[in-house]
PDB file of C-alpha atoms in Angstrom:
ATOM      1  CA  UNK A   1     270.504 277.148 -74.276  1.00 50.00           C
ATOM      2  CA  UNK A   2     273.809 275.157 -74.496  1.00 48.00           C
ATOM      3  CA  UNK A   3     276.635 276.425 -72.353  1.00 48.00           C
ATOM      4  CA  UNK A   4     279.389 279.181 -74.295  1.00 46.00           C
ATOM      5  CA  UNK A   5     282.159 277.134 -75.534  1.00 45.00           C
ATOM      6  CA  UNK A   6     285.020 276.791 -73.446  1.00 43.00           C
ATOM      7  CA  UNK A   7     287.714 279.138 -74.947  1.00 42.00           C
ATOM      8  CA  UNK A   8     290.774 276.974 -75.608  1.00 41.00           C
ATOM      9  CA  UNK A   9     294.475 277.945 -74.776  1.00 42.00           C
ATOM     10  CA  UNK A  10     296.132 280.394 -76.181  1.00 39.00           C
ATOM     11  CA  UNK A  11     298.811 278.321 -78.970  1.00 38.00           C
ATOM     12  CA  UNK A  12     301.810 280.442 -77.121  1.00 39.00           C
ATOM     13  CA  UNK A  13     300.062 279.385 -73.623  1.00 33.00           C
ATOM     14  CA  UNK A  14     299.811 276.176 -75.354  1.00 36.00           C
ATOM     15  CA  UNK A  15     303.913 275.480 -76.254  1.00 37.00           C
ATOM     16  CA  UNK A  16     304.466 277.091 -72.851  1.00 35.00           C
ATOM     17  CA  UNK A  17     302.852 274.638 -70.990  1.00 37.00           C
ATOM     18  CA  UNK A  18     304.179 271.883 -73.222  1.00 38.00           C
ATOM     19  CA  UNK A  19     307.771 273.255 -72.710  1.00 41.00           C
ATOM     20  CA  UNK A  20     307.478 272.403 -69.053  1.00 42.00           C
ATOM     21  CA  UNK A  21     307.026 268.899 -69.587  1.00 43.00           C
ATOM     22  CA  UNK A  22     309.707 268.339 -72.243  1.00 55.00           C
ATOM     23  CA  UNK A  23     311.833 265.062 -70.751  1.00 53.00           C
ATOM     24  CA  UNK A  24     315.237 267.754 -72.018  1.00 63.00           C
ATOM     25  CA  UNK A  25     314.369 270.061 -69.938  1.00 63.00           C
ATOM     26  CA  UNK A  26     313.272 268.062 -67.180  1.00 61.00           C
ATOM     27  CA  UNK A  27     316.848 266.585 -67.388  1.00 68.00           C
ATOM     28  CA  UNK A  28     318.086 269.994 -67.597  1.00 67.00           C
ATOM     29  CA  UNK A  29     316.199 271.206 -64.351  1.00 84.00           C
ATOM     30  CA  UNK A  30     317.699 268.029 -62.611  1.00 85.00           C
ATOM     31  CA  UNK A  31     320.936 268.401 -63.280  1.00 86.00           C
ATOM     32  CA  UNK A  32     320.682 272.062 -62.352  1.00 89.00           C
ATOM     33  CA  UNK A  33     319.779 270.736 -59.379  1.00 91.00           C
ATOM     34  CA  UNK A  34     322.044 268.407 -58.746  1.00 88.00           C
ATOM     35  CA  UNK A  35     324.781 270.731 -58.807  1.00 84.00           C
ATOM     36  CA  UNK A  36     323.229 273.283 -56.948  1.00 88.00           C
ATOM     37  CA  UNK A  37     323.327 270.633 -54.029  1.00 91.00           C
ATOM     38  CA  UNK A  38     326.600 269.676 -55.006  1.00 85.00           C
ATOM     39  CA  UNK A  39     328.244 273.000 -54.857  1.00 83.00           C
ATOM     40  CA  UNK A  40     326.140 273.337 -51.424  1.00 87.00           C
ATOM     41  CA  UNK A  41     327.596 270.527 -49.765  1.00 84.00           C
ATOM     42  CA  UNK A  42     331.171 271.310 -50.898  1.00 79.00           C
ATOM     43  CA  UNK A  43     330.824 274.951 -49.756  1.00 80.00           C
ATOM     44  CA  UNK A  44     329.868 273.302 -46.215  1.00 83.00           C
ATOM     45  CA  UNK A  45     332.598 271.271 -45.995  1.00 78.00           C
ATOM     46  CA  UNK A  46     335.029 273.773 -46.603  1.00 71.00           C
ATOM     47  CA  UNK A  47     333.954 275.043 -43.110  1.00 75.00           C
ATOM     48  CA  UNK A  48     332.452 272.669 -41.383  1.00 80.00           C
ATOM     49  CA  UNK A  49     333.101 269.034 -40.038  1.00 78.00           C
ATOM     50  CA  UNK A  50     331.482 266.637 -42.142  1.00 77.00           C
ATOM     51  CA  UNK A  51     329.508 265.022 -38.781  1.00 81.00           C
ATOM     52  CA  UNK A  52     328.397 268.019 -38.191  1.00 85.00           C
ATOM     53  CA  UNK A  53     326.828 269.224 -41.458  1.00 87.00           C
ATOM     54  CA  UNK A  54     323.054 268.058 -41.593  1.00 90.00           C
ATOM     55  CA  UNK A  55     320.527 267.259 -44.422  1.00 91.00           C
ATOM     56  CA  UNK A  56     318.337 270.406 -43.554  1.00 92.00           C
ATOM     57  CA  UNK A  57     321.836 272.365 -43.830  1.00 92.00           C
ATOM     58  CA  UNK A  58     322.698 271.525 -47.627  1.00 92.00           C
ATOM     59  CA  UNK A  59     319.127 272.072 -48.565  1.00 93.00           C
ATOM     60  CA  UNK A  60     318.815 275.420 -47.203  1.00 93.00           C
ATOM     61  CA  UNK A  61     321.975 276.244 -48.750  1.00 92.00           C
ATOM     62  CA  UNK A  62     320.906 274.543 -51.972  1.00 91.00           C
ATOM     63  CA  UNK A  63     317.493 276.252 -52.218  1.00 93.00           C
ATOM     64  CA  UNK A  64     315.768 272.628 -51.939  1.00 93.00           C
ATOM     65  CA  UNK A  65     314.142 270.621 -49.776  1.00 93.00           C
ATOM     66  CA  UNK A  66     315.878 267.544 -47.967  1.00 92.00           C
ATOM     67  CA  UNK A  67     313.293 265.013 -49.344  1.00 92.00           C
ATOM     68  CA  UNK A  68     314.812 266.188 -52.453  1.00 93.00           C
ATOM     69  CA  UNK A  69     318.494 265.505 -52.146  1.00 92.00           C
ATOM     70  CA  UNK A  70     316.969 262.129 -50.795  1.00 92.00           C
ATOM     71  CA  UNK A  71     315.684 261.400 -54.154  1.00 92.00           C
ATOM     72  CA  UNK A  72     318.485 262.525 -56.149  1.00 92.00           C
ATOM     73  CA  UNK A  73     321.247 260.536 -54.231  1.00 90.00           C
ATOM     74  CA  UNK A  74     319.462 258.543 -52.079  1.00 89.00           C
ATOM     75  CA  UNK A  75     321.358 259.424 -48.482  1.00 87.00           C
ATOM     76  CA  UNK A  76     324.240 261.857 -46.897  1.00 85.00           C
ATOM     77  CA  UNK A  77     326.916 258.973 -47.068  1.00 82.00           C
ATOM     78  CA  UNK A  78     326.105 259.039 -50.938  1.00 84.00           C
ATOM     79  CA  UNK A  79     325.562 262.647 -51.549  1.00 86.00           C
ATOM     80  CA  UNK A  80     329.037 263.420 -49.695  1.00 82.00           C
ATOM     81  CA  UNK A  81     331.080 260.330 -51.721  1.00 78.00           C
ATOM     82  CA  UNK A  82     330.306 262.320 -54.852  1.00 78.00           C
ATOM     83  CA  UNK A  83     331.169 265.668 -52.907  1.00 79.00           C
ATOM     84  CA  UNK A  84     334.873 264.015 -51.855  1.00 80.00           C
ATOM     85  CA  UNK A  85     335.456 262.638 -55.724  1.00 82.00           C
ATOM     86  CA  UNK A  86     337.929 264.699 -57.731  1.00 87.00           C
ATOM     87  CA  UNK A  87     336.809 262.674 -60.937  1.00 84.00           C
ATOM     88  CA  UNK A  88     334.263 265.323 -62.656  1.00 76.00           C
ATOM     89  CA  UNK A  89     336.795 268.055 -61.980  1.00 81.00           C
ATOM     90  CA  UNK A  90     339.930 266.669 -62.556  1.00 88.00           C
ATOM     91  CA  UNK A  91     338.905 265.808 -66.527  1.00 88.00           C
ATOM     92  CA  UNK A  92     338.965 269.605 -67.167  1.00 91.00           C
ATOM     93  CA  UNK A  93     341.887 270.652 -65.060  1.00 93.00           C
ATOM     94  CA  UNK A  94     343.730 268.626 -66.935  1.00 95.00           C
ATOM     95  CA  UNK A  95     342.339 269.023 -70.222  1.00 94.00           C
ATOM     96  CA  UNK A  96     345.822 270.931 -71.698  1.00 96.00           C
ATOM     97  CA  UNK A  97     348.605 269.812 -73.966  1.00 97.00           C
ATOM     98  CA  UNK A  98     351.421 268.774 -71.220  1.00 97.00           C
ATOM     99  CA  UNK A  99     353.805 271.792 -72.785  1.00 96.00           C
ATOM    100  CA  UNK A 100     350.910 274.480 -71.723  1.00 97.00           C
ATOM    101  CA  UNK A 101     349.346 272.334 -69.093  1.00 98.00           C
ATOM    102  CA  UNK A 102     350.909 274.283 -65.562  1.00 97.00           C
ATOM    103  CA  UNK A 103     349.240 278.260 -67.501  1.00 98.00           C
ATOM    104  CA  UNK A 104     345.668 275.635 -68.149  1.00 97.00           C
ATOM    105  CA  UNK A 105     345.748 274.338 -64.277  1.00 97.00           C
ATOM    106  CA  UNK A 106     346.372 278.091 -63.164  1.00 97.00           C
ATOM    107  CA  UNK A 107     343.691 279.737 -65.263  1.00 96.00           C
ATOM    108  CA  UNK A 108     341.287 277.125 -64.130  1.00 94.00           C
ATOM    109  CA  UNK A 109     342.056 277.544 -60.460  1.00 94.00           C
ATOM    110  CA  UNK A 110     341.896 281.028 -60.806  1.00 94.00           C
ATOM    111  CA  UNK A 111     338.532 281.326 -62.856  1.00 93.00           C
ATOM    112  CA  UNK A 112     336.751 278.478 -60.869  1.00 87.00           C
ATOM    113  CA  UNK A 113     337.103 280.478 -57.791  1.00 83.00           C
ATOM    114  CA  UNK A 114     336.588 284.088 -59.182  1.00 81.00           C
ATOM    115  CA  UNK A 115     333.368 282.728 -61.427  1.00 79.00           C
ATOM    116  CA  UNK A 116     332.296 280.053 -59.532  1.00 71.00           C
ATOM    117  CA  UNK A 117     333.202 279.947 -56.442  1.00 67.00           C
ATOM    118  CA  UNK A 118     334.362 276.646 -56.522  1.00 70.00           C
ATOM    119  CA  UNK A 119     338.233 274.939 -56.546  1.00 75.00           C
ATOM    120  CA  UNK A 120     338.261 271.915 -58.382  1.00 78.00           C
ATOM    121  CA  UNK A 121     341.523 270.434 -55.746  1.00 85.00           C
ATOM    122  CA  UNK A 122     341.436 272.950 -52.667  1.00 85.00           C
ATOM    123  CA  UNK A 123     338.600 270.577 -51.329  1.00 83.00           C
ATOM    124  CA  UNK A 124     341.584 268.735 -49.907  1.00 87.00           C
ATOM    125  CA  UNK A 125     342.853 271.429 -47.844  1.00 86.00           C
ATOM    126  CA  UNK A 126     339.740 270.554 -45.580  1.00 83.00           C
ATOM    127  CA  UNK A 127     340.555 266.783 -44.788  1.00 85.00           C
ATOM    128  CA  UNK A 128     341.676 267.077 -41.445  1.00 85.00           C
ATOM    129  CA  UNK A 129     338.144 268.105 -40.616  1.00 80.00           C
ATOM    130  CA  UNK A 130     336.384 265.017 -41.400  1.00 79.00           C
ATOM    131  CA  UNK A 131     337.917 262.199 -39.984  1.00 81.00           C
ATOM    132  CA  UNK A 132     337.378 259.180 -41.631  1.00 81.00           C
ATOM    133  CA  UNK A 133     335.709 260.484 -44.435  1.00 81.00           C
ATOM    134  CA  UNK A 134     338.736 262.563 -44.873  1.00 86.00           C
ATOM    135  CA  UNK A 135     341.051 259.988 -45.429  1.00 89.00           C
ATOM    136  CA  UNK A 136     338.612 258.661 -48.449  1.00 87.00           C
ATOM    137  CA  UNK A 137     338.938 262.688 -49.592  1.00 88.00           C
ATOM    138  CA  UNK A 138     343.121 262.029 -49.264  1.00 92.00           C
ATOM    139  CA  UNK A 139     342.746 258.565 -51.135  1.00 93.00           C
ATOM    140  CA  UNK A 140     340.587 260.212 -53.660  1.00 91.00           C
ATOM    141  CA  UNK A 141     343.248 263.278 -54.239  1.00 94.00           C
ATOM    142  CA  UNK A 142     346.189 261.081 -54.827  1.00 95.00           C
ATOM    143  CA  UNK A 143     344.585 258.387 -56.833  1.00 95.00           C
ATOM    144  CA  UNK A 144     342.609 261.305 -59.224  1.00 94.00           C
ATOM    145  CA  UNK A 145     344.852 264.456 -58.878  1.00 95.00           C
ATOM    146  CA  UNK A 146     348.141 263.682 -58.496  1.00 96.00           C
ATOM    147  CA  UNK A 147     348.369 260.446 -59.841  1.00 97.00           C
ATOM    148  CA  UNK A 148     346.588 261.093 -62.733  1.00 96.00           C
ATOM    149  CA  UNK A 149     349.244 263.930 -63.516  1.00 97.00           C
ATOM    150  CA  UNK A 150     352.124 261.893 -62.661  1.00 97.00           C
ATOM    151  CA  UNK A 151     350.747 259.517 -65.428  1.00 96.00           C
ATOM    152  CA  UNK A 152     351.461 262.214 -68.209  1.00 95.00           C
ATOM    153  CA  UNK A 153     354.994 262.669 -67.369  1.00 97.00           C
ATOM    154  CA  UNK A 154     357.986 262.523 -68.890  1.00 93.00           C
ATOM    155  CA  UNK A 155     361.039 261.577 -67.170  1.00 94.00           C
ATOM    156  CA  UNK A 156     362.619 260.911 -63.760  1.00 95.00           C
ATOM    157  CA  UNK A 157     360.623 261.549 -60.248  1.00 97.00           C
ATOM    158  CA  UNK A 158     357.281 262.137 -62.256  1.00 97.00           C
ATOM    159  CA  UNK A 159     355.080 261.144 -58.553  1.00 97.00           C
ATOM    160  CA  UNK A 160     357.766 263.639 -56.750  1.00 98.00           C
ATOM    161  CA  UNK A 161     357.116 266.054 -59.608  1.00 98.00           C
ATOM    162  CA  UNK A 162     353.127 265.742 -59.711  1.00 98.00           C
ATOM    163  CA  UNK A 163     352.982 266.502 -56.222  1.00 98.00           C
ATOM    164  CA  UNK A 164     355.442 269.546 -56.197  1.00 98.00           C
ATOM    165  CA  UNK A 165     353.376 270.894 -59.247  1.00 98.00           C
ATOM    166  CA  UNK A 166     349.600 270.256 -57.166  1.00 97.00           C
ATOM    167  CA  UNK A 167     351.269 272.193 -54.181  1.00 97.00           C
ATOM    168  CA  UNK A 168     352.195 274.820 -55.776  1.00 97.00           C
ATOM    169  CA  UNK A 169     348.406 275.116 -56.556  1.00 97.00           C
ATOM    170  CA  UNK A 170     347.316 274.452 -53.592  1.00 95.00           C
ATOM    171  CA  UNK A 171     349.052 277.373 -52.076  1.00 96.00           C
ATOM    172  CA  UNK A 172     347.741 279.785 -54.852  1.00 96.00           C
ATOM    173  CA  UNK A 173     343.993 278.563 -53.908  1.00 93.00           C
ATOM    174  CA  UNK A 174     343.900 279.259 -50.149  1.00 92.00           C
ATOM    175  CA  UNK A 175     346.312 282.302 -50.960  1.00 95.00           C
ATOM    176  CA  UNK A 176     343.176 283.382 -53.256  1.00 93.00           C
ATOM    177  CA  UNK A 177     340.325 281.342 -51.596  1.00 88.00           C
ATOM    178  CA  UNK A 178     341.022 281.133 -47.915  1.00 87.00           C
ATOM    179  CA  UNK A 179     343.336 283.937 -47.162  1.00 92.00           C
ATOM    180  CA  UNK A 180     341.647 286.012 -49.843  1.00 92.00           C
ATOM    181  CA  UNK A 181     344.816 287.994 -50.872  1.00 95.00           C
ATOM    182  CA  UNK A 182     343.787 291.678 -52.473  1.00 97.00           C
ATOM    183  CA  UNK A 183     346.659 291.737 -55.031  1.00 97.00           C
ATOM    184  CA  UNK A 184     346.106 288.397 -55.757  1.00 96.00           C
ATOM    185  CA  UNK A 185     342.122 288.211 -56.219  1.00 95.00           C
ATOM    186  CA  UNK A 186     342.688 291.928 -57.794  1.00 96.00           C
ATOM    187  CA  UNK A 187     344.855 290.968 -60.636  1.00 96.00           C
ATOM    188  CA  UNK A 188     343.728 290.190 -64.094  1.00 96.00           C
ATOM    189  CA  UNK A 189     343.730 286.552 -64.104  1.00 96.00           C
ATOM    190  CA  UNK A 190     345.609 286.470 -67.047  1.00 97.00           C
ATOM    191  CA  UNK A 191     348.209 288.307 -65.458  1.00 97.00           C
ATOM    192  CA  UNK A 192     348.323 285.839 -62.518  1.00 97.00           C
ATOM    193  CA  UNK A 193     348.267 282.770 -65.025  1.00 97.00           C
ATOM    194  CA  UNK A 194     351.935 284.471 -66.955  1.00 97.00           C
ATOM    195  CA  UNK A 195     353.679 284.904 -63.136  1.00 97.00           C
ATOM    196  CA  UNK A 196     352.883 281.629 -61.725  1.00 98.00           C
ATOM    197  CA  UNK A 197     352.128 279.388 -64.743  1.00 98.00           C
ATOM    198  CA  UNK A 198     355.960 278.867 -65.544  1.00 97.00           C
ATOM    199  CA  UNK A 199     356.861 277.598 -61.864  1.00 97.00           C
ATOM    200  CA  UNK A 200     354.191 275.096 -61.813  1.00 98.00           C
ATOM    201  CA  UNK A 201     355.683 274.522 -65.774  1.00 98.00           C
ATOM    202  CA  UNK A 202     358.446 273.871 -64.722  1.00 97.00           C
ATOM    203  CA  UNK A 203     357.881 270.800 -62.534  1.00 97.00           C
ATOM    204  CA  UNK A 204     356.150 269.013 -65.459  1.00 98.00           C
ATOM    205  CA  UNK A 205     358.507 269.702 -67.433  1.00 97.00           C
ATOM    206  CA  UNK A 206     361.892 270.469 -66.774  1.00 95.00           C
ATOM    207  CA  UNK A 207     364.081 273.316 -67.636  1.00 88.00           C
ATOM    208  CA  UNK A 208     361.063 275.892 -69.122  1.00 74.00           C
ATOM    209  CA  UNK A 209     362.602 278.179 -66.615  1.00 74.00           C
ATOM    210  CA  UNK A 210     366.206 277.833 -67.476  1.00 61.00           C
ATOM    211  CA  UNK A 211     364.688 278.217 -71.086  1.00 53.00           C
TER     212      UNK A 211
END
């Protein structure tokens, strides 16, 4: 007697199991990945000396395993190069029309932290903590934050002006990041973006206030 026909898959079992091995969603996965490690390591260094922060460390706060984030970026030095690059993040911050740009950078800040978790500029706040890698993080910051924004001025003291304009964010991110302010991290974002968009405005470009 010949052996019962081995019952084939079921055609949704089928797809299933052919979804899992679809190269989109295999890029997908991986680039979920990669930022999960990403936003690990950043959330790290925000507290923690970068000599001092370990493979193991980002992994378990990833969710991964350090063989992993070996195979995705090949060492620490490399992984934390792309962690102290404002490039990725500094494309949408500044993705405004200059006359609504200081309400854009304010909303993003604002949402970034209160969705995310994540700054795309306080990074910098942390410097001090990481020696030399921390003067790459202050090399990076001028070059691809404020630099970039003194590029799309108008007019006289456009550097002086880009800088004036980034503090001014910087102090609303550790006011709602770091210090955690209630009012602050209470208010409608919107709200928040209406107040302090026009003073940040008004260093890129002049006289909105007075307007």
């Amino acid at each position: 007697m010949s052996p019962a026909p081995t019952a084939s898959a079921a055609p949704d079992e089928a797809s299933a199991a052919s979804d899992d091995f679809r190269p989109g969603r295999a890029r997908r996965d991986a680039e979920a990945t990669k930022a999960a490690i990403i936003r690990a390591c950043r959330h790290l260094l925000a507290r923690h000396a970068h000599t001092d922060i370990t493979l193991k460390d980002v992994a378990e706060r990833a969710g991964v395993s350090a063989p992993l984030i070996l195979k995705y970026f090949g060492n620490k030095d490399a992984l934390f190069s792309q962690v102290m690059n404002f490039e990725a993040d500094v494309e949408t911050f500044l993705d405004a029309p200059l006359e609504d740009l200081g309400r854009h950078m304010v909303r993003h800040l604002l949402t970034g932290q209160s969705e995310r978790g994540t700054d795309p500029i306080l990074r910098i706040v942390f410097a001090p903590l990481h020696g030399e890698q921390g003067d790459i993080l202050r090399a990076n910051f001028r070059a691809q934050v404020s630099d970039r924004l003194a590029e799309r001025l108008r007019g006289p003291d456009a550097g002086l002006r880009a800088e004036l304009a980034v503090s001014l964010l910087l102090g609303l991110g550790v006011m709602y990041g770091i210090a955690r302010g209630p009012h602050v991290r209470s208010a409608p974002v919107e709200d928040v973006v209406e107040r302090y968009g026009p003073a940040v405005q008004e260093q890129l470009t002049p006289g909105t206030l007075a307007g």
